Amino acid sequence: MKPFLALVLSSFLTPVLGCSALADTAEQPVLIQSGEGVDLARFQWHKRPVVVFADSPEDPRFKEQMAYLESEPQVLLDRDVVVLTDTNPSAASPLRKALRPRGFMLVLVGKDGGVKLRKPHPWTVRELSRSIDKFPDRLREVEDRREK
């Protein structure tokens, strides 16, 4: 009787557990996105865009930067960061028109839509997170979370 009961219970629980696992993966925020056709205004007051420009996806600095960013995604997601990439200078994307990069460039944009940082070389996640953690709006976010 016990094996039969276990079989019946497992048949009911498997679909439920499977659905919740699918729901969890569907809700995972995407850290890295293509910057093609993206308007920065869509992220204002919700996300902190980090825009990575290069003249080619084969640029060693671009590859190094992406490896840094992919190494610690949760640190960036905790700070509401979204990474936008643009490796096609001939496309003249809205991001390129707004931020006007030359070659490789890392641009950190605040939630208010203002450019907070421009770097001509790759930055580690630690360097980025320390810079973000000094923003007044980030300090407020941390304080608000402590109060809850």
mmCIF file of C-alpha atoms in Angstrom:
data_model
loop_
_atom_site.group_PDB
_atom_site.id
_atom_site.type_symbol
_atom_site.label_atom_id
_atom_site.label_comp_id
_atom_site.label_asym_id
_atom_site.label_seq_id
_atom_site.Cartn_x
_atom_site.Cartn_y
_atom_site.Cartn_z
ATOM 1 C CA MET A 1 0.000 0.000 0.000
ATOM 2 C CA LYS A 2 2.808 2.449 0.860
ATOM 3 C CA PRO A 3 4.512 2.179 -2.557
ATOM 4 C CA PHE A 4 1.164 2.784 -4.239
ATOM 5 C CA LEU A 5 0.540 5.877 -2.076
ATOM 6 C CA ALA A 6 4.021 7.207 -2.880
ATOM 7 C CA LEU A 7 3.393 6.685 -6.594
ATOM 8 C CA VAL A 8 0.065 8.522 -6.446
ATOM 9 C CA LEU A 9 1.506 11.431 -4.463
ATOM 10 C CA SER A 10 4.524 11.754 -6.759
ATOM 11 C CA SER A 11 2.272 11.862 -9.828
ATOM 12 C CA PHE A 12 0.375 14.816 -8.315
ATOM 13 C CA LEU A 13 3.440 16.695 -7.077
ATOM 14 C CA THR A 14 5.601 16.360 -10.192
ATOM 15 C CA PRO A 15 3.484 18.649 -12.416
ATOM 16 C CA VAL A 16 3.178 21.215 -9.634
ATOM 17 C CA LEU A 17 6.908 21.264 -8.965
ATOM 18 C CA GLY A 18 7.653 21.320 -12.682
ATOM 19 C CA CYS A 19 5.420 24.364 -13.206
ATOM 20 C CA SER A 20 7.028 26.287 -10.362
ATOM 21 C CA ALA A 21 10.478 25.538 -11.743
ATOM 22 C CA LEU A 22 9.389 26.881 -15.125
ATOM 23 C CA ALA A 23 7.920 29.970 -13.497
ATOM 24 C CA ASP A 24 11.208 30.622 -11.678
ATOM 25 C CA THR A 25 13.244 30.458 -14.874
ATOM 26 C CA ALA A 26 10.759 32.650 -16.748
ATOM 27 C CA GLU A 27 11.096 35.397 -14.146
ATOM 28 C CA GLN A 28 14.901 35.496 -14.160
ATOM 29 C CA PRO A 29 15.996 38.983 -15.227
ATOM 30 C CA VAL A 30 18.229 39.204 -18.266
ATOM 31 C CA LEU A 31 21.541 40.882 -17.528
ATOM 32 C CA ILE A 32 23.046 41.212 -21.019
ATOM 33 C CA GLN A 33 21.071 42.434 -24.023
ATOM 34 C CA SER A 34 21.830 43.714 -27.477
ATOM 35 C CA GLY A 35 21.746 47.490 -27.624
ATOM 36 C CA GLU A 36 20.458 47.481 -31.196
ATOM 37 C CA GLY A 37 17.461 49.810 -31.460
ATOM 38 C CA VAL A 38 17.297 50.376 -27.684
ATOM 39 C CA ASP A 39 16.227 53.728 -26.280
ATOM 40 C CA LEU A 40 17.820 54.544 -22.908
ATOM 41 C CA ALA A 41 14.647 56.337 -21.789
ATOM 42 C CA ARG A 42 12.926 52.973 -21.422
ATOM 43 C CA PHE A 43 15.213 52.160 -18.463
ATOM 44 C CA GLN A 44 14.875 55.507 -16.687
ATOM 45 C CA TRP A 45 14.028 55.119 -12.978
ATOM 46 C CA HIS A 46 13.996 51.292 -13.299
ATOM 47 C CA LYS A 47 17.479 50.138 -14.308
ATOM 48 C CA ARG A 48 21.087 51.317 -14.460
ATOM 49 C CA PRO A 49 22.303 50.639 -18.010
ATOM 50 C CA VAL A 50 25.926 49.724 -18.517
ATOM 51 C CA VAL A 51 26.607 50.161 -22.217
ATOM 52 C CA VAL A 52 29.615 48.385 -23.722
ATOM 53 C CA PHE A 53 30.726 49.669 -27.119
ATOM 54 C CA ALA A 54 33.339 48.197 -29.443
ATOM 55 C CA ASP A 55 34.106 48.369 -33.137
ATOM 56 C CA SER A 56 33.888 44.578 -33.366
ATOM 57 C CA PRO A 57 32.773 41.673 -31.178
ATOM 58 C CA GLU A 58 36.325 40.361 -31.631
ATOM 59 C CA ASP A 59 37.890 43.381 -29.879
ATOM 60 C CA PRO A 60 40.015 41.940 -27.025
ATOM 61 C CA ARG A 61 38.845 44.685 -24.647
ATOM 62 C CA PHE A 62 35.210 43.874 -25.456
ATOM 63 C CA LYS A 63 35.796 40.167 -24.794
ATOM 64 C CA GLU A 64 37.587 40.965 -21.534
ATOM 65 C CA GLN A 65 34.779 43.288 -20.408
ATOM 66 C CA MET A 66 32.081 40.743 -21.173
ATOM 67 C CA ALA A 67 34.003 38.050 -19.276
ATOM 68 C CA TYR A 68 34.155 40.369 -16.250
ATOM 69 C CA LEU A 69 30.427 41.104 -16.419
ATOM 70 C CA GLU A 70 29.436 37.468 -16.916
ATOM 71 C CA SER A 71 31.603 36.328 -13.995
ATOM 72 C CA GLU A 72 29.410 37.906 -11.288
ATOM 73 C CA PRO A 73 25.930 38.527 -12.697
ATOM 74 C CA GLN A 74 24.096 38.521 -9.356
ATOM 75 C CA VAL A 75 26.159 41.443 -8.031
ATOM 76 C CA LEU A 76 25.002 43.510 -10.998
ATOM 77 C CA LEU A 77 21.400 42.303 -10.895
ATOM 78 C CA ASP A 78 21.233 43.266 -7.201
ATOM 79 C CA ARG A 79 22.088 46.822 -8.277
ATOM 80 C CA ASP A 80 19.426 46.892 -11.032
ATOM 81 C CA VAL A 81 22.035 46.851 -13.798
ATOM 82 C CA VAL A 82 21.257 45.906 -17.376
ATOM 83 C CA VAL A 83 24.171 45.509 -19.797
ATOM 84 C CA LEU A 84 23.646 46.704 -23.359
ATOM 85 C CA THR A 85 26.172 45.817 -26.057
ATOM 86 C CA ASP A 86 26.863 47.558 -29.357
ATOM 87 C CA THR A 87 29.631 46.221 -31.591
ATOM 88 C CA ASN A 88 28.488 47.601 -34.935
ATOM 89 C CA PRO A 89 29.618 51.208 -35.477
ATOM 90 C CA SER A 90 28.275 51.316 -39.039
ATOM 91 C CA ALA A 91 24.683 50.786 -37.828
ATOM 92 C CA ALA A 92 24.588 54.218 -36.119
ATOM 93 C CA SER A 93 22.292 52.962 -33.364
ATOM 94 C CA PRO A 94 20.378 55.320 -31.059
ATOM 95 C CA LEU A 95 22.852 54.376 -28.301
ATOM 96 C CA ARG A 96 25.801 55.467 -30.450
ATOM 97 C CA LYS A 97 24.072 58.707 -31.368
ATOM 98 C CA ALA A 98 23.302 59.479 -27.712
ATOM 99 C CA LEU A 99 26.624 58.423 -26.137
ATOM 100 C CA ARG A 100 29.079 58.998 -29.031
ATOM 101 C CA PRO A 101 31.745 56.371 -28.286
ATOM 102 C CA ARG A 102 35.118 56.044 -30.005
ATOM 103 C CA GLY A 103 36.322 52.465 -30.273
ATOM 104 C CA PHE A 104 35.916 50.520 -27.047
ATOM 105 C CA MET A 105 34.006 52.360 -24.350
ATOM 106 C CA LEU A 106 32.162 51.428 -21.174
ATOM 107 C CA VAL A 107 29.396 53.849 -20.179
ATOM 108 C CA LEU A 108 27.497 53.670 -16.897
ATOM 109 C CA VAL A 109 24.132 55.442 -16.968
ATOM 110 C CA GLY A 110 22.244 56.178 -13.754
ATOM 111 C CA LYS A 111 18.583 55.523 -13.114
ATOM 112 C CA ASP A 112 18.000 59.236 -13.702
ATOM 113 C CA GLY A 113 19.249 58.798 -17.285
ATOM 114 C CA GLY A 114 22.470 60.755 -16.788
ATOM 115 C CA VAL A 115 25.903 59.471 -17.762
ATOM 116 C CA LYS A 116 27.774 58.686 -14.536
ATOM 117 C CA LEU A 117 30.954 57.135 -15.882
ATOM 118 C CA ARG A 118 32.859 56.690 -19.154
ATOM 119 C CA LYS A 119 35.865 54.380 -19.356
ATOM 120 C CA PRO A 120 38.060 53.577 -22.382
ATOM 121 C CA HIS A 121 39.155 50.275 -20.844
ATOM 122 C CA PRO A 122 37.418 47.288 -19.197
ATOM 123 C CA TRP A 123 36.262 47.518 -15.587
ATOM 124 C CA THR A 124 35.724 44.641 -13.188
ATOM 125 C CA VAL A 125 32.385 44.011 -11.514
ATOM 126 C CA ARG A 126 33.963 45.080 -8.228
ATOM 127 C CA GLU A 127 34.987 48.456 -9.673
ATOM 128 C CA LEU A 128 31.523 48.982 -11.187
ATOM 129 C CA SER A 129 29.659 47.953 -8.047
ATOM 130 C CA ARG A 130 31.780 50.220 -5.844
ATOM 131 C CA SER A 131 31.071 53.137 -8.144
ATOM 132 C CA ILE A 132 27.320 52.384 -8.187
ATOM 133 C CA ASP A 133 27.230 51.982 -4.408
ATOM 134 C CA LYS A 134 28.348 55.611 -4.032
ATOM 135 C CA PHE A 135 25.345 56.985 -5.959
ATOM 136 C CA PRO A 136 22.825 58.813 -3.739
ATOM 137 C CA ASP A 137 19.903 56.856 -5.201
ATOM 138 C CA ARG A 138 21.707 53.552 -4.506
ATOM 139 C CA LEU A 139 22.350 54.621 -0.904
ATOM 140 C CA ARG A 140 18.608 55.317 -0.546
ATOM 141 C CA GLU A 141 17.759 51.906 -2.026
ATOM 142 C CA VAL A 142 20.001 50.154 0.503
ATOM 143 C CA GLU A 143 18.515 52.192 3.360
ATOM 144 C CA ASP A 144 14.952 51.399 2.213
ATOM 145 C CA ARG A 145 15.744 47.675 2.136
ATOM 146 C CA ARG A 146 17.131 47.819 5.669
ATOM 147 C CA GLU A 147 13.931 49.409 6.970
ATOM 148 C CA LYS A 148 11.727 46.623 5.577
#
